[in-house]
XYZ file of N, CA and C in Angstrom:
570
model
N -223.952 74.501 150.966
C -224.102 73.239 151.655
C -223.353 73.306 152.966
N -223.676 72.466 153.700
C -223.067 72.236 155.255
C -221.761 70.797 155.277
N -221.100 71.195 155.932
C -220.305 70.125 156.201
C -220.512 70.072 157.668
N -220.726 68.878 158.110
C -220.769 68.383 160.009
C -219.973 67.820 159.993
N -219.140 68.525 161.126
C -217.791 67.570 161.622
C -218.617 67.312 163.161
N -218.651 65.943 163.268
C -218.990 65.314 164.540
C -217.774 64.972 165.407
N -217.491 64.835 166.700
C -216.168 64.456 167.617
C -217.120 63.240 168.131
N -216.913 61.830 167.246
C -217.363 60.757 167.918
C -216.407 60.132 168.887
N -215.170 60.990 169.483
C -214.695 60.093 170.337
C -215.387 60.922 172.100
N -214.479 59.859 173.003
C -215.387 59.800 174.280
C -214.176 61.137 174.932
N -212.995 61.657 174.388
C -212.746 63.001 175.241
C -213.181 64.206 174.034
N -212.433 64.912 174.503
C -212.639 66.444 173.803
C -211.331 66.944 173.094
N -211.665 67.764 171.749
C -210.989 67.417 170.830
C -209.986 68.890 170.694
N -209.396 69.319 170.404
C -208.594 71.026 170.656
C -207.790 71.317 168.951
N -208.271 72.632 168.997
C -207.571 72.656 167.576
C -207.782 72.211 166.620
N -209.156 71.817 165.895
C -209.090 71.051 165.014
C -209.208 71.379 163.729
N -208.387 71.521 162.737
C -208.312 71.472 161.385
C -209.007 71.147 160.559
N -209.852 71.839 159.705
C -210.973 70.769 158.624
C -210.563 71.584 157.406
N -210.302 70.806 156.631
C -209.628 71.293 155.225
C -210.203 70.810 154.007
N -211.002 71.755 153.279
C -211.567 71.122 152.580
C -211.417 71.385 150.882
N -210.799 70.008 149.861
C -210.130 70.301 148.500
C -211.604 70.498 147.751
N -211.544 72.139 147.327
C -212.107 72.029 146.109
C -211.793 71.791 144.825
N -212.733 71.166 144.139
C -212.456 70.149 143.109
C -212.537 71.602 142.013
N -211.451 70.948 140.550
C -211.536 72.093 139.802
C -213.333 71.826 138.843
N -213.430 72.988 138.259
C -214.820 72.907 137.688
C -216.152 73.803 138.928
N -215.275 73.840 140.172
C -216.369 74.450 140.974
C -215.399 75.763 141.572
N -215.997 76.698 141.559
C -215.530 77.808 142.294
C -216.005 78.033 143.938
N -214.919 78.215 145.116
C -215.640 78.429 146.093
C -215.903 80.097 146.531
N -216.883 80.415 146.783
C -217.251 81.875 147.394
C -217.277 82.131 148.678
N -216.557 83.188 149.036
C -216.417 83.517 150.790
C -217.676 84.156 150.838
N -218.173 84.206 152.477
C -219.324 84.686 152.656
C -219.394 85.027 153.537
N -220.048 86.299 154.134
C -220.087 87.377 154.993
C -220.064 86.061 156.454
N -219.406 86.501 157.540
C -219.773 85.981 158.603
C -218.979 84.534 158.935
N -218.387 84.035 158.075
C -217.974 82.087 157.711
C -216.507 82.775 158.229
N -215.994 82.049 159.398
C -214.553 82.215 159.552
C -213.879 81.083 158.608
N -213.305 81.085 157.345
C -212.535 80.561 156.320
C -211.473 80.902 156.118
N -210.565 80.275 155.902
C -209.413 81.039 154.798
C -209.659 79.919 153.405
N -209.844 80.818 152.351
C -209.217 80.228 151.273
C -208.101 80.848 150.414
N -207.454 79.710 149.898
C -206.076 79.561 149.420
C -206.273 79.135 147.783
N -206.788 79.959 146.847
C -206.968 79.926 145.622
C -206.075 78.598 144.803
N -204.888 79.374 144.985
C -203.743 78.232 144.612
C -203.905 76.914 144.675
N -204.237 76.482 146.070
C -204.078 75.104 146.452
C -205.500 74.731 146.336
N -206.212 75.611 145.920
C -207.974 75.015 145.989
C -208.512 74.629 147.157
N -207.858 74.986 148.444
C -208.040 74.643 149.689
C -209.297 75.819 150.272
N -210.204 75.393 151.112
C -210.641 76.192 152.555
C -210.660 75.481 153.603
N -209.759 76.396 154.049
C -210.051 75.944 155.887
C -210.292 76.745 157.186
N -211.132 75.731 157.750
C -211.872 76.002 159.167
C -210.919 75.435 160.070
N -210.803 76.311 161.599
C -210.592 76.225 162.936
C -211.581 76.023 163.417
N -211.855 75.021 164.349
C -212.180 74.477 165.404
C -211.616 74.714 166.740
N -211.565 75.995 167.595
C -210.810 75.551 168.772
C -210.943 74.394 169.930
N -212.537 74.427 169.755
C -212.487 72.774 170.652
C -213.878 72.388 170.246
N -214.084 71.167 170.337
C -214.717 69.879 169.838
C -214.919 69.364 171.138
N -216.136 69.293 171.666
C -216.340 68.520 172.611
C -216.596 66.881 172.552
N -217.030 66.158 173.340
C -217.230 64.776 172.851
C -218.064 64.593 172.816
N -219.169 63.716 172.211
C -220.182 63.975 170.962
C -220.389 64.962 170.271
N -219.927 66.218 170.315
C -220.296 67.305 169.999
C -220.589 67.466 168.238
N -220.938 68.295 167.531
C -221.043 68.573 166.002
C -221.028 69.800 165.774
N -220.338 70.296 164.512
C -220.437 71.327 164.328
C -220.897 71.417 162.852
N -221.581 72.663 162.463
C -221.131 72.529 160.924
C -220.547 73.739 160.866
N -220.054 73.288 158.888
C -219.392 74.521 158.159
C -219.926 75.052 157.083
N -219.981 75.920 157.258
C -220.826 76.331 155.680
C -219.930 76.560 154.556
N -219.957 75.954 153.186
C -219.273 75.952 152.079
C -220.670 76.819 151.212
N -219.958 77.486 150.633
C -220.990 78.261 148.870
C -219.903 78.053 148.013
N -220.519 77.826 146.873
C -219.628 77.207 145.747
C -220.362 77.787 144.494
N -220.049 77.784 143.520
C -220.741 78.262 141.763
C -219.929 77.169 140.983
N -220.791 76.695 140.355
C -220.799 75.519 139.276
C -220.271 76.063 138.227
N -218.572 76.137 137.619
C -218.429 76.297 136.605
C -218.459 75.845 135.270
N -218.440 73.951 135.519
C -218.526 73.067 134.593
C -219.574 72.337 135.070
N -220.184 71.653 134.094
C -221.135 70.094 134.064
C -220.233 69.475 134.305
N -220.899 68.210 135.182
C -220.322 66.532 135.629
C -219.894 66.629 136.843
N -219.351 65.041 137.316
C -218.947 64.624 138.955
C -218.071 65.540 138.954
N -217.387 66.264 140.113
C -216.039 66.944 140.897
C -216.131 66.704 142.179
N -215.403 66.134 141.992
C -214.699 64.914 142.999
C -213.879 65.819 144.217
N -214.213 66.021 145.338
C -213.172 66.969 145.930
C -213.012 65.725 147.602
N -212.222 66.543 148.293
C -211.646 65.716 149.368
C -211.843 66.509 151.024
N -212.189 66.123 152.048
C -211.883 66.737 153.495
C -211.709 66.100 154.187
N -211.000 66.766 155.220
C -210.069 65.941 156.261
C -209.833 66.881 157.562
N -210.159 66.131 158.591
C -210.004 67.060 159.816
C -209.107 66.640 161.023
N -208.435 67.569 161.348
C -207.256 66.713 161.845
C -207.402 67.529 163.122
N -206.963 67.292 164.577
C -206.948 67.951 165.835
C -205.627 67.899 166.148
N -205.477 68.823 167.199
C -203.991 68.927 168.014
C -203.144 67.877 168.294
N -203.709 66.649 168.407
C -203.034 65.370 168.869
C -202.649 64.858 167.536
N -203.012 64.918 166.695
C -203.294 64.030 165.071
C -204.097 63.414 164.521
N -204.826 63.321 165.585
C -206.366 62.511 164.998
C -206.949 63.135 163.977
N -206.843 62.207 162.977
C -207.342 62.759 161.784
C -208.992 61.666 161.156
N -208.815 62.304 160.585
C -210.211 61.682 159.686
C -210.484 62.365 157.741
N -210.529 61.506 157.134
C -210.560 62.118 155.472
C -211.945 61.056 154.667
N -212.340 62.395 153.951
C -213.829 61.456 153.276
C -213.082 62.507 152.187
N -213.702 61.743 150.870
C -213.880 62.238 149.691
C -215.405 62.903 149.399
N -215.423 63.436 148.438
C -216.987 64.685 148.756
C -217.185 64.205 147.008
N -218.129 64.472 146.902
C -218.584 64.443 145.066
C -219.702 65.297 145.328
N -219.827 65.976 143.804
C -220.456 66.632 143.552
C -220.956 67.337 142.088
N -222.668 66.510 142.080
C -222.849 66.423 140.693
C -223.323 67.372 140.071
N -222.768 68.068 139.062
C -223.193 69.276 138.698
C -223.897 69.329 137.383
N -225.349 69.219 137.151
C -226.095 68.728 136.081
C -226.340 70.329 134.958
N -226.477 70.452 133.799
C -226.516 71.265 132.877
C -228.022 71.070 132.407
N -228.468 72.482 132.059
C -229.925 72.488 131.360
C -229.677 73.344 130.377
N -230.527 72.679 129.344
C -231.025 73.893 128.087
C -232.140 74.927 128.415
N -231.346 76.087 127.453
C -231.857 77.048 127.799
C -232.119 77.862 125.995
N -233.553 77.345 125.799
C -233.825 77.471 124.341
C -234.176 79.280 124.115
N -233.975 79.587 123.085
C -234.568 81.117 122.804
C -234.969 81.652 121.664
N -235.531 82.162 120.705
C -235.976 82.346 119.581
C -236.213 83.457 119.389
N -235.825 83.897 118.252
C -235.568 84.354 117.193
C -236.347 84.734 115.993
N -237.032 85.775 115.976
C -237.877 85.984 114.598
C -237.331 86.983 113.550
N -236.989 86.825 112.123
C -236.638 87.924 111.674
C -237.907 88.103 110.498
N -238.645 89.458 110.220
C -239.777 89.114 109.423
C -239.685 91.262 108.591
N -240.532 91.229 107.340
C -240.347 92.395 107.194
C -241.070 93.226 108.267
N -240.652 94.605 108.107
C -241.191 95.211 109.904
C -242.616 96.437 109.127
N -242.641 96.121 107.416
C -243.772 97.166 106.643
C -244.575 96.006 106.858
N -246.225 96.847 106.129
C -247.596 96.046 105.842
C -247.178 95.325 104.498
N -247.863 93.919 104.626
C -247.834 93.319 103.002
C -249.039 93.489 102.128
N -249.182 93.652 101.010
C -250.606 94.170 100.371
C -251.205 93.126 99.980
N -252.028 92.478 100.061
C -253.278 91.181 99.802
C -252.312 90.672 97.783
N -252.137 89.807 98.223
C -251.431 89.043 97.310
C -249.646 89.015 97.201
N -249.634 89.472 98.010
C -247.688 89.796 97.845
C -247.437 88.610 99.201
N -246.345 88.055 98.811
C -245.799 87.368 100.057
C -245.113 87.723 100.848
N -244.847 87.179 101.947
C -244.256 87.852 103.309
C -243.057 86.366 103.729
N -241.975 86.811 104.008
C -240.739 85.697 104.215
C -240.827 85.992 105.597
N -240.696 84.888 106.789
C -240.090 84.446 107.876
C -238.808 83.972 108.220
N -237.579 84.538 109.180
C -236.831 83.192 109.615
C -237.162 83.148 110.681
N -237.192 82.547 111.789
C -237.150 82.149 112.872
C -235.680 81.049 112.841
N -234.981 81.597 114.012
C -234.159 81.021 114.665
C -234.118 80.376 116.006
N -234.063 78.764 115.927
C -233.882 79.037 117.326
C -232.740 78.080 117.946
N -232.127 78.937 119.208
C -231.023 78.892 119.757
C -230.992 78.060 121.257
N -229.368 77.460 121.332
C -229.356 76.664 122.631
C -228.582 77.627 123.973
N -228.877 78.193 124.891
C -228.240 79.152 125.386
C -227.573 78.673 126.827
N -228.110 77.264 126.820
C -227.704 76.785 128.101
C -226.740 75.882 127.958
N -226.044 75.047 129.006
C -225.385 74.214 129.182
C -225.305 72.768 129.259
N -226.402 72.458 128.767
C -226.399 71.083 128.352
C -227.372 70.866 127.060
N -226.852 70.028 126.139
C -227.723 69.786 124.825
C -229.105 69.637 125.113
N -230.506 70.448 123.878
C -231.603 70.229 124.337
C -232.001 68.927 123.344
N -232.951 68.008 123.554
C -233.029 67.229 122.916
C -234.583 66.941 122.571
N -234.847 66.624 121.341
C -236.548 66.547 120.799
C -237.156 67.754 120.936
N -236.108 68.675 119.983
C -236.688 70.298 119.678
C -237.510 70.858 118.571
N -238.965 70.241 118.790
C -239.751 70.513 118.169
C -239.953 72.237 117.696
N -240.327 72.579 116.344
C -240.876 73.682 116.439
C -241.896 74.044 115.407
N -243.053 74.636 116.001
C -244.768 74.525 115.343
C -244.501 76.087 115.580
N -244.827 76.578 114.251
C -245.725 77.935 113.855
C -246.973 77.996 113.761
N -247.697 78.811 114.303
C -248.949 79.413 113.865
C -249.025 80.283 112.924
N -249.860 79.723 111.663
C -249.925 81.178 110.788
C -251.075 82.206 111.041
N -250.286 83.736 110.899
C -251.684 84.329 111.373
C -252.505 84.457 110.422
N -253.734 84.748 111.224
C -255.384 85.106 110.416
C -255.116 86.135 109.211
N -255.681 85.696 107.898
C -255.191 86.250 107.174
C -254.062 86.702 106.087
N -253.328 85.239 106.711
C -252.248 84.915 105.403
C -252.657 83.387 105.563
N -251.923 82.988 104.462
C -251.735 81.437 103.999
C -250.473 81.054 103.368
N -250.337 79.726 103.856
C -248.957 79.116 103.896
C -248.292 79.045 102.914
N -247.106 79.243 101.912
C -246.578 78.979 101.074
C -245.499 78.100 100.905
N -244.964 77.913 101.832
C -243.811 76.919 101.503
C -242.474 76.904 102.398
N -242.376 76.354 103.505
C -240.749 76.639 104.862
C -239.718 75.465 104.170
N -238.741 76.108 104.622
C -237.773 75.435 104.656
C -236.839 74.752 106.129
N -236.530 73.690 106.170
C -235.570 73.956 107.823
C -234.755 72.751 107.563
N -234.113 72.690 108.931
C -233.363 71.376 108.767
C -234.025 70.211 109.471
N -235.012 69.873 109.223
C -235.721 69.044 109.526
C -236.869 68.860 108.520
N -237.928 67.855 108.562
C -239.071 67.882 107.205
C -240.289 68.554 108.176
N -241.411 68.843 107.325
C -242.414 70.251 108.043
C -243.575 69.506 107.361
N -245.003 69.661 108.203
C -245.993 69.326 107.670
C -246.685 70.603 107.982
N -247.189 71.340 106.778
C -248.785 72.156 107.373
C -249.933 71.160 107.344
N -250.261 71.579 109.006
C -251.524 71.574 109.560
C -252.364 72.468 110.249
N -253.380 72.769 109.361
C -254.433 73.309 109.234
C -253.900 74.888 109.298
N -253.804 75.628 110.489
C -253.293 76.997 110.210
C -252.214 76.850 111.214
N -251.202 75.651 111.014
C -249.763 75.666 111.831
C -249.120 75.170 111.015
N -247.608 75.179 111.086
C -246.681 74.583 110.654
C -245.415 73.949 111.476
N -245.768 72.452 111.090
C -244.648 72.034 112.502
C -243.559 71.124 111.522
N -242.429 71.342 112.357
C -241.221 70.875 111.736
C -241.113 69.317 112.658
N -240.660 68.782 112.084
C -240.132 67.087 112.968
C -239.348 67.650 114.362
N -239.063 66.420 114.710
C -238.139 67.069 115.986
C -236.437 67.055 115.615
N -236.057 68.431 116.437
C -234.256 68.283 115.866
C -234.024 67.325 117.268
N -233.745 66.175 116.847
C -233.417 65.000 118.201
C -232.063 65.838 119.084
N -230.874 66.544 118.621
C -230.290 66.946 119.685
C -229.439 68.277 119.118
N -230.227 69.806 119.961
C -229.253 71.283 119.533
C -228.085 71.281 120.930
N -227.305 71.368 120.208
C -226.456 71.167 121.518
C -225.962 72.384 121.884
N -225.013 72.784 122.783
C -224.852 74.401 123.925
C -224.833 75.191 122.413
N -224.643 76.294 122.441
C -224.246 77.107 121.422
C -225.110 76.754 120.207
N -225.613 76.179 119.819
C -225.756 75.679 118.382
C -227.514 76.379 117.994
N -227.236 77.049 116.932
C -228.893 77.886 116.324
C -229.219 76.719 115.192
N -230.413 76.296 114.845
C -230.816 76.034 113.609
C -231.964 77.619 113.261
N -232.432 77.316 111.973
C -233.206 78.102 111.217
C -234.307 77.367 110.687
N -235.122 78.461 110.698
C -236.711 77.652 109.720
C -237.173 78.573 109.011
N -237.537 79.089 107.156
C -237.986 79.429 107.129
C -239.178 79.472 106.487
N -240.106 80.453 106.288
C -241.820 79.964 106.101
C -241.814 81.423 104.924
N -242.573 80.999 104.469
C -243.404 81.771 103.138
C -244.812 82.288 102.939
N -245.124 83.125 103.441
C -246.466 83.011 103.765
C -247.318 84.218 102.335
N -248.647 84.239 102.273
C -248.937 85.545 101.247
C -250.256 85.616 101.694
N -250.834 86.832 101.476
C -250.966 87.576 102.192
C -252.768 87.465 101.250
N -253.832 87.211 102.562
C -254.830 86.394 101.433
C -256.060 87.586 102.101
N -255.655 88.548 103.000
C -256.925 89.487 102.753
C -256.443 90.377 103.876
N -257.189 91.441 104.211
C -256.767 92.695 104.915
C -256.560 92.750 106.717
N -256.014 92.508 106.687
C -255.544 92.376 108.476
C -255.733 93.507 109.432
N -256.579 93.834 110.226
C -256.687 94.983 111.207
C -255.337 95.205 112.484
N -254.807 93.815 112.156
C -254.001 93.977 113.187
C -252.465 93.977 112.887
């Protein structure tokens, strides 16, 4: 993102200081070319300005990496040779997505026309914010028929699928399981 420091006064401005608090939860990144100093410690970067004309604008370029979800609240303030200062507070909303992934564990031999075949499917939250109304529908393949899943949710077969209710909320980290029963009702080419 850019920060514009404008010199809305009517002379010209020398030296000017722009200091800008990064908020914790965000990391800032230096970047090829950006005259910065940052100061880890104090969560500070700051820009020189040697002169500021009147109307003049400049910007600054900030890069940052989102370490946490939610507001982080940070602060800048630009101050010139004389003391003229100026301070805004900055926010910055850092939103989280799910990031779903699945999981099949199944035998890896052929099943012989009447023997059953066990499924789990797992599936997992890999992102950073809870996913919510996590439906999950199997297809059974051509050539078996349904016997009986289990999950943490209730399951209806329909027709040659099997869908579970919705898990209303998997939150970061969190796997549920489903599993299905299937047997094995004639010879599969594939």
């Amino acid at each position: 993102y850019q920060n514009i420091v404008t010199n809305a006064s009517s002379e010209d401005l020398t030296n000017v200081t722009v200091t800008e608090t990064i908020p914790p939860g965000v990391a800032w990144t230096p970047q090829a070319g950006i005259q910065a100093q940052w100061d880890a410690k104090s969560r500070k970067v700051t820009w020189t300005i040697p002169q500021l004309k009147a109307g003049e604008s400049t910007q600054l370029a900030s890069q940052v990496v989102a370490e946490q979800v939610g507001d982080h609240i940070g602060a800048l303030t630009a101050q010139d040779a004389k003391g003229n200062r100026a301070d805004l507070e900055t926010s910055l909303a850092v939103k989280g997505f799910a990031d779903l992934g699945i999981d099949v564990t199944r035998p890896g031999q052929p099943v012989l026309v009447g023997e059953q075949v066990s499924m789990r499917v797992s599936i997992r939250n890999d992102g950073t914010a809870s996913a919510k109304n996590v439906q999950a529908a199997f297809e059974i393949p051509k050539g078996l028929n349904f016997v009986s899943a289990k999950g943490p949710v209730a399951f209806s077969p329909i027709g040659s699928m099997v869908a579970f209710s919705p898990i209303e909320k998997l939150a970061v980290g969190q796997k549920r399981e489903f599993d299905i029963v299937l047997t094995a009702a004639e010879v599969n080419a594939d």
